[in-house]
Amino acid sequence: MPKIGYYVVMTQQDIPKAYEPKKVEDSIYQRWEESGFFNPDKLPGQRQRAFTISMPPPNATGILHIGHAVMLAVQDLVIRFQRMNGKKALWLPGSDHAGIATQTKVEKLLKDKEGKSRHDLGRAEFLKRVDEFVAASRNTIKNQVKKMGSSCDWSRERFTLDEGLNQAVNHAFKQMFDDGLIYRGDRIVNWCPRCSSTLADDEVEYQNQQGKFYYIKYGPFVVATTRPETKIGDTAVAVNPNDQRYQQYLGQDLAINLGKINIKVKVIADESVDPEFGTGTVGVTPAHSLVDFAMAQKNNLPIIQVIGPDGKMTDQAGVYAGLTVEDCRSRFVKDLTDAGLIDKIEEIDNNLSICYRCGHVIEPLISKQWFIDVNKPVKKFNGQSIKQRALGVVTDGDIKIIPERFNKIYYHWLENLRDWCISRQIWYGHRIPVWYRGEEIYVGQAAPTGEGWQQDPDTLDTWFSSGLWTFSTLGWPQSSKDLKTFHPTSLMETAYDILFFWVARMIIMSTYLVEQIPFREVYLHGLIRDEQGRKMSKSLENIIDPLDTIAKYGADATRLSLVIGTAPGNDSNISEAKIEGYRNFVNKLWNISRYILMKVKSPKVVDRAPKAKTLADQWILAELHQLTDFVTKNLEQYNFSLAGEKIYEFTWSNLADWYVEITKSEDDKDEILLYILTQLLKLWHPFTPFVTEEIWQKLNAKELLMVQSWPQAKVKIAEKDVLSDFQLVKDIVTAIRNLRTESKLPPAQRLRAVIISPTKHQLISQQSVLIKNLARLEELVVLSKGTKPSESLSAILTQAEIYLPVSGMLDIVKETKRLEQEADRIAEFVTHLEQKLSNEHFVERAPKDIIANEKIKLVQNQERLAKIRQQLEGLQ
């Protein structure tokens, strides 16, 4: 067969009856890649305006899951739409080294396979093993991303540990250090003993559990705590300055007996102590509480660390030294009880702080770490801090968050943001670009010259490097062409639960380092849950693997199931049945296209709307143009589901159920059918790229569908009249079909119909041939006025009365009796529902969904009753 452009010319005999995605998806993606059009520099035509999406980089540890799939589906939809809209569209892909997660994964593999730890291998050899694991994982992830149809520019693919990005990280660190925003100090941090590393505040998760509140006799006081073992490290007891009960003790140094250990504390006053909570006294443990650490600094208190980085009690814990926290708690409480120092113990619900990576209990510890000062006034921000600047770009509207309700959450998080701990005690990641030699310190891009310099052993928090993602991937800190062309990026699309981890940090880093916003809009999608609304988990065995559904139902069906029926920021449910339903629709689109391609004499692309020859032509073109206008506006506003639902409705109802049927009785439709198919494939392409590209091939196009121009809406005022006129035709045909069905008349039986319409008789007469064909009528009489024929089935529309004389076709007496019995039964049920819904007791106590269902049943049965009574009138 001859080749045209990228395609093979197809004949009618070459079109299979069913669409089989497995056979075509890989080859289609290969053609896309080979075309070079994923790269915006190679797109056809003169494209001035850029549209950029930086892909949230998947961790280099895992495989594509359903959360990645929805992200990829939405972003590819947007980038394909913008590419077809003539934009210089760049979707920049990449992956994240994910320091703690990757190191933990490789350490587990090492232990399971070889029984060794990273320390057994040493830093260099361990990092070599990590690099090997990451290389294989990144390749796997890349192939999985391609399976979704993602039209990323792979020539610009980046990794957070790339040499260029590493230089960007070092440059950012030095710039912020030189500006006094990065400092090293001893402060309370979130410490995971299992990971042996710090965690950011928002990397700490909370697990609700049953806990205990211990009331301990504490000299002249009783203090309450959920962590009695930390009381060994108390250096003060705090009371509210206005609490009259404790005024006599303020400023005193007290010796406190705690059974087998004695401590010394100072009585201090602090406004934060609630006199009504517990006993109104608080034991102050500066080394193990952020709040207490602040009190210690304010009151010049000593700091005693009784829990070490290994999760065991230190020598400062006296007789409890070397015990785990859990063992110490058990033994300490027993010793206090034996000494008569436990006043009481209460059972409470307690939020336990745990590591988001390994689930181990977090220990707040004093540690020397590197921090970013988020509150320091910055000269170039006119005295604002970096967090105030990050707040301002959203409050001022420079960055728009969709949906808007997440603005408040963003504001709350930033307003309460503390100095950001950016150092991690792990080996894998960006090594902190700081070197020490005795008391000397050097911060730079590379190691200093001379002997004796030792680099800081810690690595940077992964969010530090990924915070630079939108601009480091485009060549920063160099003033590259890509940076000038594609930054600020246009859209950041991600899950709402990453708003604080990543989105806020990108805004902080970009506004400070580049003095630009990182993106103009943020679209937050919801989480994907199972059909019962439950979170997907291995224990529930309800995880849906997108790669499995792609293999079974195709990428297009998987994409549609993740996009249609969802709203920004809202969680959505998915099931295999939903994906299967969209597979059926994709096949429906294939069959509609196949019908058109086999009906026309010469399949080709038709971009110019042909002249309408009939009312049906005028109607389908009006519907198509209004659809194009609706879809374009909603895609521009990121209302993906609304746009998809509208195209779905047009495809299935207007085109398949009506216009395709019309073409079976009206001739000379080639141009208009090809025009509709051309435009429809373009509208569907961002949603379902594979099947549309495959059908496009059969139009003998010279170029790929992915670079075609987006359809332009040509909505005309006169189209409203066309739409209302054809709606009447549809209503008449539908009413006749319903009468036939409800009266159990054979579908093939040709009927006679009488239509009386004072205002629309002329229109109905003009469309009588079409109505007869669609409604299977032998004869149609249209009158401007007249009387109802006897023994007729009837349907009364707003602008027409329809009568089907059925004398001789039905046993009128028997049919009348049947309808009367049916009417009595439904009327009784309607009365029952009306009484139920007027019962205040039922309405107050019944769940809302049950009440809503009862109301729906009432309306449906009222409508059914009205139709039956109408039929009875017609038969009389």
PDB file of N, CA, C and O in Angstrom, residues 529-531 536 544 549 553 561 573-580:
ATOM      1  N   ARG A 529      -9.684   6.917  44.745  1.00  0.00           N
ATOM      2  CA  ARG A 529     -10.101   5.899  45.705  1.00  0.00           C
ATOM      3  C   ARG A 529     -10.827   4.774  44.963  1.00  0.00           C
ATOM      4  O   ARG A 529     -11.148   4.900  43.779  1.00  0.00           O
ATOM      5  N   ASP A 530     -11.117   3.687  45.682  1.00  0.00           N
ATOM      6  CA  ASP A 530     -11.812   2.574  45.024  1.00  0.00           C
ATOM      7  C   ASP A 530     -13.292   2.893  44.895  1.00  0.00           C
ATOM      8  O   ASP A 530     -13.754   3.965  45.309  1.00  0.00           O
ATOM      9  N   GLU A 531     -14.065   1.981  44.339  1.00  0.00           N
ATOM     10  CA  GLU A 531     -15.475   2.276  44.047  1.00  0.00           C
ATOM     11  C   GLU A 531     -16.302   2.512  45.304  1.00  0.00           C
ATOM     12  O   GLU A 531     -17.382   3.096  45.253  1.00  0.00           O
ATOM     13  N   MET A 536      -6.787   3.293  48.456  1.00  0.00           N
ATOM     14  CA  MET A 536      -6.233   2.046  47.947  1.00  0.00           C
ATOM     15  C   MET A 536      -5.045   1.599  48.794  1.00  0.00           C
ATOM     16  O   MET A 536      -4.176   2.404  49.129  1.00  0.00           O
ATOM     17  N   ILE A 544      -5.678  -0.669  42.074  1.00  0.00           N
ATOM     18  CA  ILE A 544      -5.816  -0.819  40.621  1.00  0.00           C
ATOM     19  C   ILE A 544      -4.508  -0.360  39.988  1.00  0.00           C
ATOM     20  O   ILE A 544      -4.091   0.785  40.165  1.00  0.00           O
ATOM     21  N   THR A 549      -4.640  -2.137  33.627  1.00  0.00           N
ATOM     22  CA  THR A 549      -5.846  -1.687  32.908  1.00  0.00           C
ATOM     23  C   THR A 549      -5.506  -1.251  31.490  1.00  0.00           C
ATOM     24  O   THR A 549      -6.317  -1.409  30.578  1.00  0.00           O
ATOM     25  N   TYR A 553      -7.636  -2.868  28.825  1.00  0.00           N
ATOM     26  CA  TYR A 553      -8.670  -2.028  28.207  1.00  0.00           C
ATOM     27  C   TYR A 553      -8.120  -0.909  27.321  1.00  0.00           C
ATOM     28  O   TYR A 553      -8.889  -0.241  26.627  1.00  0.00           O
ATOM     29  N   SER A 561     -11.362   7.261  32.325  1.00  0.00           N
ATOM     30  CA  SER A 561     -11.890   6.907  33.643  1.00  0.00           C
ATOM     31  C   SER A 561     -11.299   7.776  34.741  1.00  0.00           C
ATOM     32  O   SER A 561     -11.906   7.946  35.800  1.00  0.00           O
ATOM     33  N   ASN A 573     -13.733   8.241  42.770  1.00  0.00           N
ATOM     34  CA  ASN A 573     -13.721   6.785  42.849  1.00  0.00           C
ATOM     35  C   ASN A 573     -13.489   6.181  41.470  1.00  0.00           C
ATOM     36  O   ASN A 573     -13.933   6.727  40.461  1.00  0.00           O
ATOM     37  N   ILE A 574     -12.809   5.051  41.455  1.00  0.00           N
ATOM     38  CA  ILE A 574     -12.577   4.353  40.199  1.00  0.00           C
ATOM     39  C   ILE A 574     -12.766   2.863  40.428  1.00  0.00           C
ATOM     40  O   ILE A 574     -12.559   2.352  41.524  1.00  0.00           O
ATOM     41  N   SER A 575     -13.205   2.204  39.393  1.00  0.00           N
ATOM     42  CA  SER A 575     -13.375   0.749  39.460  1.00  0.00           C
ATOM     43  C   SER A 575     -13.044   0.183  38.092  1.00  0.00           C
ATOM     44  O   SER A 575     -13.018   0.906  37.089  1.00  0.00           O
ATOM     45  N   GLU A 576     -12.820  -1.100  38.050  1.00  0.00           N
ATOM     46  CA  GLU A 576     -12.532  -1.735  36.769  1.00  0.00           C
ATOM     47  C   GLU A 576     -13.747  -1.645  35.853  1.00  0.00           C
ATOM     48  O   GLU A 576     -13.616  -1.521  34.635  1.00  0.00           O
ATOM     49  N   ALA A 577     -14.950  -1.676  36.467  1.00  0.00           N
ATOM     50  CA  ALA A 577     -16.175  -1.571  35.667  1.00  0.00           C
ATOM     51  C   ALA A 577     -16.256  -0.218  34.959  1.00  0.00           C
ATOM     52  O   ALA A 577     -16.708  -0.126  33.814  1.00  0.00           O
ATOM     53  N   LYS A 578     -15.805   0.845  35.636  1.00  0.00           N
ATOM     54  CA  LYS A 578     -15.806   2.182  35.033  1.00  0.00           C
ATOM     55  C   LYS A 578     -14.843   2.229  33.846  1.00  0.00           C
ATOM     56  O   LYS A 578     -15.182   2.762  32.783  1.00  0.00           O
ATOM     57  N   ILE A 579     -13.674   1.639  34.014  1.00  0.00           N
ATOM     58  CA  ILE A 579     -12.684   1.617  32.929  1.00  0.00           C
ATOM     59  C   ILE A 579     -13.218   0.796  31.760  1.00  0.00           C
ATOM     60  O   ILE A 579     -13.075   1.186  30.598  1.00  0.00           O
ATOM     61  N   GLU A 580     -13.854  -0.329  32.081  1.00  0.00           N
ATOM     62  CA  GLU A 580     -14.421  -1.176  31.025  1.00  0.00           C
ATOM     63  C   GLU A 580     -15.501  -0.421  30.253  1.00  0.00           C
ATOM     64  O   GLU A 580     -15.614  -0.540  29.029  1.00  0.00           O
TER      65      GLU A 580
END
